[in-house]
PDB file of C-alpha atoms in Angstrom:
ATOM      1  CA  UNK T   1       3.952 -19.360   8.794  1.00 65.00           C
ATOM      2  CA  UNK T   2       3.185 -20.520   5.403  1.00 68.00           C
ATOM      3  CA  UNK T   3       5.727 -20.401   2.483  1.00 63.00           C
ATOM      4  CA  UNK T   4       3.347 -17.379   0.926  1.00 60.00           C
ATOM      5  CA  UNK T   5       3.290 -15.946   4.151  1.00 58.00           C
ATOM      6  CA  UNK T   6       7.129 -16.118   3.908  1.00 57.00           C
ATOM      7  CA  UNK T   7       7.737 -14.824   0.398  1.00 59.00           C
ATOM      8  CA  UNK T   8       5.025 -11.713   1.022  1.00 51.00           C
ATOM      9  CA  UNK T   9       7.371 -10.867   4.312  1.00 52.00           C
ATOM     10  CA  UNK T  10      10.641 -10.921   1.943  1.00 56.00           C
ATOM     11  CA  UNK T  11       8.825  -9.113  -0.504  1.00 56.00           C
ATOM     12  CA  UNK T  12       7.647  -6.488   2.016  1.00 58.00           C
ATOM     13  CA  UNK T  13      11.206  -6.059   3.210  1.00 52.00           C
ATOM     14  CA  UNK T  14      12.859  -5.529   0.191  1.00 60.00           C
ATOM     15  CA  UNK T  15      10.568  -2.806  -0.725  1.00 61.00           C
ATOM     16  CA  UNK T  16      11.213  -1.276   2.351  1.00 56.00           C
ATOM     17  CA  UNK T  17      14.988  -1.464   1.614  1.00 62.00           C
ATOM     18  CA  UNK T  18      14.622   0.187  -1.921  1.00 65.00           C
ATOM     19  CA  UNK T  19      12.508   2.745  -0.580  1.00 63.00           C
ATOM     20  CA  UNK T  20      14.975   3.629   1.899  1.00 68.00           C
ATOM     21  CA  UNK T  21      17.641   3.311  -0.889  1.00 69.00           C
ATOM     22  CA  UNK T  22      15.812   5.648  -3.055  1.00 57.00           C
ATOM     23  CA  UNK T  23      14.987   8.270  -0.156  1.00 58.00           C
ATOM     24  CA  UNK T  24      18.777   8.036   1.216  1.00 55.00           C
ATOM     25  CA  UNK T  25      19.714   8.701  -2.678  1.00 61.00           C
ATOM     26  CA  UNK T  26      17.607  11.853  -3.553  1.00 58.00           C
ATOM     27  CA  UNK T  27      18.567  13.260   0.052  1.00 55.00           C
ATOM     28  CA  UNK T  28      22.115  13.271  -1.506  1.00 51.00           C
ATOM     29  CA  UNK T  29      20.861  14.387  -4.609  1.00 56.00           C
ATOM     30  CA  UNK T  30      19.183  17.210  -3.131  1.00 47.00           C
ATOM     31  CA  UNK T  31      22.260  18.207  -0.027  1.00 49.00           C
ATOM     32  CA  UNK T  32      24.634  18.405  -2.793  1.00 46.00           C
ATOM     33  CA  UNK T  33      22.505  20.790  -4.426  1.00 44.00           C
ATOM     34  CA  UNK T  34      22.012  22.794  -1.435  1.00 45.00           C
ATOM     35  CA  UNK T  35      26.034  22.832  -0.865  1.00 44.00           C
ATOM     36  CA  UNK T  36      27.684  23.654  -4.490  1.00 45.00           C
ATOM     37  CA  UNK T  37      24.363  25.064  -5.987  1.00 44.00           C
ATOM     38  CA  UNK T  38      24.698  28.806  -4.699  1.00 40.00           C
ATOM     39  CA  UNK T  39      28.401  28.901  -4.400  1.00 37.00           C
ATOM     40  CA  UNK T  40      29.202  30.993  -7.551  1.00 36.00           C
ATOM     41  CA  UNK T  41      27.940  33.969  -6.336  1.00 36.00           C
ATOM     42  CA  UNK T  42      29.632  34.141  -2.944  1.00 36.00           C
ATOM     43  CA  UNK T  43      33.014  32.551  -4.862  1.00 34.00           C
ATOM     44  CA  UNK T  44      33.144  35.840  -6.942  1.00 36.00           C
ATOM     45  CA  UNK T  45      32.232  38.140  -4.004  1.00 36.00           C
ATOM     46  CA  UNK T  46      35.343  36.528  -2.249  1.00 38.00           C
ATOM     47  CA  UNK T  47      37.173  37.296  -5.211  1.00 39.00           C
ATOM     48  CA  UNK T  48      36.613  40.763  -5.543  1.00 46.00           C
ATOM     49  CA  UNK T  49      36.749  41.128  -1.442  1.00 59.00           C
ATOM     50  CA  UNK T  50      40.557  39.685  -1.449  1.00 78.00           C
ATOM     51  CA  UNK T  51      41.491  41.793  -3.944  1.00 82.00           C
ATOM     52  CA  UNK T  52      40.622  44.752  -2.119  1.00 82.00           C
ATOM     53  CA  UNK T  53      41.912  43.309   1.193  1.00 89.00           C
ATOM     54  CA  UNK T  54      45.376  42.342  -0.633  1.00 94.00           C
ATOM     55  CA  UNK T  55      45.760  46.045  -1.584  1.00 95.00           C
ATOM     56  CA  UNK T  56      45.220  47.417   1.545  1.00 97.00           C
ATOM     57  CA  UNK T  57      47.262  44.591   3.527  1.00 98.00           C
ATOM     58  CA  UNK T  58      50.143  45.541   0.822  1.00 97.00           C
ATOM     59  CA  UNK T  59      49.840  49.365   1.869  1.00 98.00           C
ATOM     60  CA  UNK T  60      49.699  48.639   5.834  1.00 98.00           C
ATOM     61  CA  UNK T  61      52.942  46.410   5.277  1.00 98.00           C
ATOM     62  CA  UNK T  62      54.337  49.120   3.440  1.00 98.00           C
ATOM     63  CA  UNK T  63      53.390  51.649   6.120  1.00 98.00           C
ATOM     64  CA  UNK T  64      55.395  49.339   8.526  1.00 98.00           C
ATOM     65  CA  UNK T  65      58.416  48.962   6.298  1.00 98.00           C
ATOM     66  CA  UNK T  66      58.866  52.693   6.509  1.00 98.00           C
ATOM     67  CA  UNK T  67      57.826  53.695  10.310  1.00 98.00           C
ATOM     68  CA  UNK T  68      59.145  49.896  11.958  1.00 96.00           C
ATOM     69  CA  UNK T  69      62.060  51.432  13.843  1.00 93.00           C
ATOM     70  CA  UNK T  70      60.338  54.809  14.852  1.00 98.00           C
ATOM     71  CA  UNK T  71      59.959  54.599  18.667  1.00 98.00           C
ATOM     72  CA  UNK T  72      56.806  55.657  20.277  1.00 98.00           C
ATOM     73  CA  UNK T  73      56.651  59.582  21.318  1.00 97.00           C
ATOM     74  CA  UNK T  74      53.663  61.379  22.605  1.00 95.00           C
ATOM     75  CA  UNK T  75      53.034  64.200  20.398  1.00 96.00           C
ATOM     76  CA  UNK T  76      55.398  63.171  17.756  1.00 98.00           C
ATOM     77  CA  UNK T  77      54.430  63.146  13.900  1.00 98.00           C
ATOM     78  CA  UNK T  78      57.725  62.000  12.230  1.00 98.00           C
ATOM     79  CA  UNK T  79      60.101  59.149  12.060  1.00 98.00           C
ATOM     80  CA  UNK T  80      61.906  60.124  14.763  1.00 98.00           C
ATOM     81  CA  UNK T  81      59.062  59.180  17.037  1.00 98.00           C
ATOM     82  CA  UNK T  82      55.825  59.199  16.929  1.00 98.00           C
ATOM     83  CA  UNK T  83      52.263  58.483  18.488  1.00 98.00           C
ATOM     84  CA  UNK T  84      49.298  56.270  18.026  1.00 98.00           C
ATOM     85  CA  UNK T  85      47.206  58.838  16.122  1.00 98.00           C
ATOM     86  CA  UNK T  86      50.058  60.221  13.902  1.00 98.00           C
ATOM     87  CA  UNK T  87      51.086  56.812  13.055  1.00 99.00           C
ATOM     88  CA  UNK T  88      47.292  56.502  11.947  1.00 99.00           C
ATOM     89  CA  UNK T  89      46.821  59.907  10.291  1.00 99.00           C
ATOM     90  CA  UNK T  90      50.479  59.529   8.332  1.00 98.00           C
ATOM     91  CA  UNK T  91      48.849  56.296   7.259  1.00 98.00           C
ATOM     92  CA  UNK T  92      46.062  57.721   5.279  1.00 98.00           C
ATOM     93  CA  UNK T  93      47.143  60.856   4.378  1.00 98.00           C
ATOM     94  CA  UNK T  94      50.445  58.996   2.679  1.00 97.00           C
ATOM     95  CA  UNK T  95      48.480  56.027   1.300  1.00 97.00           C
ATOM     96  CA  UNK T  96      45.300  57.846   0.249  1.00 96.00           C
ATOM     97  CA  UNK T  97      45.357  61.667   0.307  1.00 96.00           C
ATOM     98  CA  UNK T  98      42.728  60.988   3.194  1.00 97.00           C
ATOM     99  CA  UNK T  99      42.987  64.105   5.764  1.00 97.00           C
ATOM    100  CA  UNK T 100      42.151  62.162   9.498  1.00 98.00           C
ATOM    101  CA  UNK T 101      42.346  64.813  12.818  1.00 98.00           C
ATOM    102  CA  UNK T 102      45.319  64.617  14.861  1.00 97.00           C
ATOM    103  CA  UNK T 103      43.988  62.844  17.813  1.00 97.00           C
ATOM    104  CA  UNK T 104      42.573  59.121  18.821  1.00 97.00           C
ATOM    105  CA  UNK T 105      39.625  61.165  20.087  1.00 97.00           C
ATOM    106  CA  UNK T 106      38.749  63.193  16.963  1.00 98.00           C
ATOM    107  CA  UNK T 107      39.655  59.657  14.385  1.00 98.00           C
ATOM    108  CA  UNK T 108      37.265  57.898  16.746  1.00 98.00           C
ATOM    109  CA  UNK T 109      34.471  60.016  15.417  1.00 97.00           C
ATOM    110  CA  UNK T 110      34.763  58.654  12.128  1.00 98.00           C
ATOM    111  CA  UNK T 111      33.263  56.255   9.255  1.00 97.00           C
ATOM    112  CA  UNK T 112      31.017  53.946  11.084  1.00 98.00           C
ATOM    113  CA  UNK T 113      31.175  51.436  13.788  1.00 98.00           C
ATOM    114  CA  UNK T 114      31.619  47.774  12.608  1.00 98.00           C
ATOM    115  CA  UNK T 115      31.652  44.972  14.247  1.00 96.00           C
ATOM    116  CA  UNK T 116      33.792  42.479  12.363  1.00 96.00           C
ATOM    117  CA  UNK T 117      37.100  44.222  11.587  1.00 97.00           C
ATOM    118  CA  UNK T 118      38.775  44.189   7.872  1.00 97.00           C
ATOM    119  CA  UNK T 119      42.531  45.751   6.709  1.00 98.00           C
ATOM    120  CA  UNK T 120      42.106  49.002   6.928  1.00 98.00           C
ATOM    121  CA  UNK T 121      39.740  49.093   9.425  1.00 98.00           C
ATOM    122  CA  UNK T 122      40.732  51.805  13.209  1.00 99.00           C
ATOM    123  CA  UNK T 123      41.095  49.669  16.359  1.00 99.00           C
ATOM    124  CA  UNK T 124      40.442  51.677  19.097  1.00 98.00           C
ATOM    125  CA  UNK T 125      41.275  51.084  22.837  1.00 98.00           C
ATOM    126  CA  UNK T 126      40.550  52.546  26.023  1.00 97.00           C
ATOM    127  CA  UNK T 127      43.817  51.930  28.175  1.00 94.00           C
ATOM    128  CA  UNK T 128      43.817  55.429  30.084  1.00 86.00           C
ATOM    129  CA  UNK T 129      46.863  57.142  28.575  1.00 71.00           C
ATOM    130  CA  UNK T 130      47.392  60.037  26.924  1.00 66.00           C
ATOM    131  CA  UNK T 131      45.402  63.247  26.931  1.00 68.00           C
ATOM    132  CA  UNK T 132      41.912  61.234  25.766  1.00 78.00           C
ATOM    133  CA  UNK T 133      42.688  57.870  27.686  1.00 90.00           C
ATOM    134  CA  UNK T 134      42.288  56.328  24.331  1.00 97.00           C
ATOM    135  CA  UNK T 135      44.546  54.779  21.912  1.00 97.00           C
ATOM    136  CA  UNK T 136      44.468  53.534  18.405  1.00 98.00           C
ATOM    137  CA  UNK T 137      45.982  51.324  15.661  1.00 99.00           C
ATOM    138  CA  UNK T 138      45.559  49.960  12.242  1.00 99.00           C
ATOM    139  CA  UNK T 139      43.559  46.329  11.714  1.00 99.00           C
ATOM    140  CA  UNK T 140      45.849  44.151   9.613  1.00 98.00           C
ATOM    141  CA  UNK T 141      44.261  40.583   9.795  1.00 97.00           C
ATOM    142  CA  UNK T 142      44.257  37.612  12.027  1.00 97.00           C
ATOM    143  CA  UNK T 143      43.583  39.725  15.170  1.00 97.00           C
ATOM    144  CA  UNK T 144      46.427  41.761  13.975  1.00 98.00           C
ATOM    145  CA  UNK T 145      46.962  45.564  14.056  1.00 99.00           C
ATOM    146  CA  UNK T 146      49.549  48.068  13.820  1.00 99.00           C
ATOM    147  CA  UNK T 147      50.461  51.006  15.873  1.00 98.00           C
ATOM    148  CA  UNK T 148      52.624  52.845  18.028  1.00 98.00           C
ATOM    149  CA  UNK T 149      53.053  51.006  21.440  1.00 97.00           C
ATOM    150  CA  UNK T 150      54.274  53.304  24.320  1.00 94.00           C
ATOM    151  CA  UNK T 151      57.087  50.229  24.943  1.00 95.00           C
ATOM    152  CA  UNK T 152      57.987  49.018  21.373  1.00 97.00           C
ATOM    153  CA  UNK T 153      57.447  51.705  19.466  1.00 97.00           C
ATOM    154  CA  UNK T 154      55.682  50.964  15.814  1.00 98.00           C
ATOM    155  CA  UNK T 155      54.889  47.374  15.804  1.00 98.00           C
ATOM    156  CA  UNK T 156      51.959  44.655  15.515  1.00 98.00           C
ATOM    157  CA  UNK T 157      49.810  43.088  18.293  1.00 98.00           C
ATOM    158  CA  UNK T 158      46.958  41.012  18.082  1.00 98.00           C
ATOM    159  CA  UNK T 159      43.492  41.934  19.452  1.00 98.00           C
ATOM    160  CA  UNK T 160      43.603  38.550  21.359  1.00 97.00           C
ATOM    161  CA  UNK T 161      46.404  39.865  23.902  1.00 98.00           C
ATOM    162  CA  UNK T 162      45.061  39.897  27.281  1.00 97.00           C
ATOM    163  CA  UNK T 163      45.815  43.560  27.494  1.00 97.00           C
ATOM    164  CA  UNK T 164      44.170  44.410  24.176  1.00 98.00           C
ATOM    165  CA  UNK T 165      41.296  42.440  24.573  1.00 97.00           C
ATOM    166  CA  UNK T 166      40.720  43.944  28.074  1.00 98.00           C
ATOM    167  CA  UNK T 167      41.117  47.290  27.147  1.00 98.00           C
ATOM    168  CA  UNK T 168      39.511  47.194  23.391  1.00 98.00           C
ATOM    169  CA  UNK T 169      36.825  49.875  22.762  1.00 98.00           C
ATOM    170  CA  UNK T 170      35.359  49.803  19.181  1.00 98.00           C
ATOM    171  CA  UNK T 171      36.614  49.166  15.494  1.00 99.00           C
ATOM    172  CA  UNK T 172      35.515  52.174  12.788  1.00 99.00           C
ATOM    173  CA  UNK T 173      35.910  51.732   9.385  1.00 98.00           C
ATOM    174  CA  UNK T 174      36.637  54.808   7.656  1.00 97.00           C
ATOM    175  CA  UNK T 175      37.460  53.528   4.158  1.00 92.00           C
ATOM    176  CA  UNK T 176      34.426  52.529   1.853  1.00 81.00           C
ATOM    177  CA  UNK T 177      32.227  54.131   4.473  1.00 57.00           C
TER     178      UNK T 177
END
């Protein structure tokens, strides 16, 4: 080789190098777009959506506060015990003047089906007991929900339990529906 021939090859590679400097920069250029460039929109929708979910997270903790120590009782609609559905229907009758039917049966009937659950939202569960074989609860967040267990009375569990996930039905949202 030839010192031209060796001076065109170093020329030829350092173009190569800037070009793949230059294409390396605008794909940076251009993924940075594609990751901060549509984010307002969805930041304010998040906004708006925790707002929401923090008032309706504050009224299912305050729905706890009040029926915590009320042990489970099949038929029962007060303090002194009380089942899945009541537990529900005292919910949103107390927190939003929202009528539901007595039974896990009749509540399963409303607002629509959903498929991701949000606070609020009725967890419903197929575990056999009871006059419907069905049972129901409250989505809190995290996989958590509150109801009226036959062995603790009014408490949490999450959806992730091996007995909840094995005997989980359907989630209906009746709020916003």
């Amino acid at each position: 080789m030839t010192k031209k021939d060796n001076r065109l090859l170093g020329m030829s590679l350092s173009n190569c190098i800037n070009i793949k400097r230059h294409f390396l920069i605008i794909t940076l250029i251009f993924s940075a777009f594609m990751l901060f460039g549509c984010s307002t929109t969805q930041s304010q929708v998040s906004v708006k959506n925790t707002k929401s979910n923090r008032a309706m997270l504050t009224k299912i903790e305050s729905h706890y506060k009040k029926w915590r120590n009320t042990p489970y009782r099949y038929g029962g609609t007060t303090l002194a015990g009380s089942d899945c559905s009541a537990l529900v229907m005292n919910f949103f009758k107390n927190k939003f003047s929202k009528n539901l039917p007595r039974s896990a049966a009749e509540q399963a009937k409303l607002g629509v089906k959903v498929n991701t659950p949000k606070a609020g939202d009725l967890v419903f569960f197929k575990t056999g007991r009871g006059a419907s074989g069905l049972h129901v609860g409250i989505y809190y967040a995290n996989g958590k929900f509150l109801h009226a267990s036959t062995s603790k009375g009014v408490t949490y569990s999450n959806l992730n339990d091996s007995y909840w996930k094995k005997h989980y039905w359907m989630t209906r949202r009746v709020m916003g529906s």
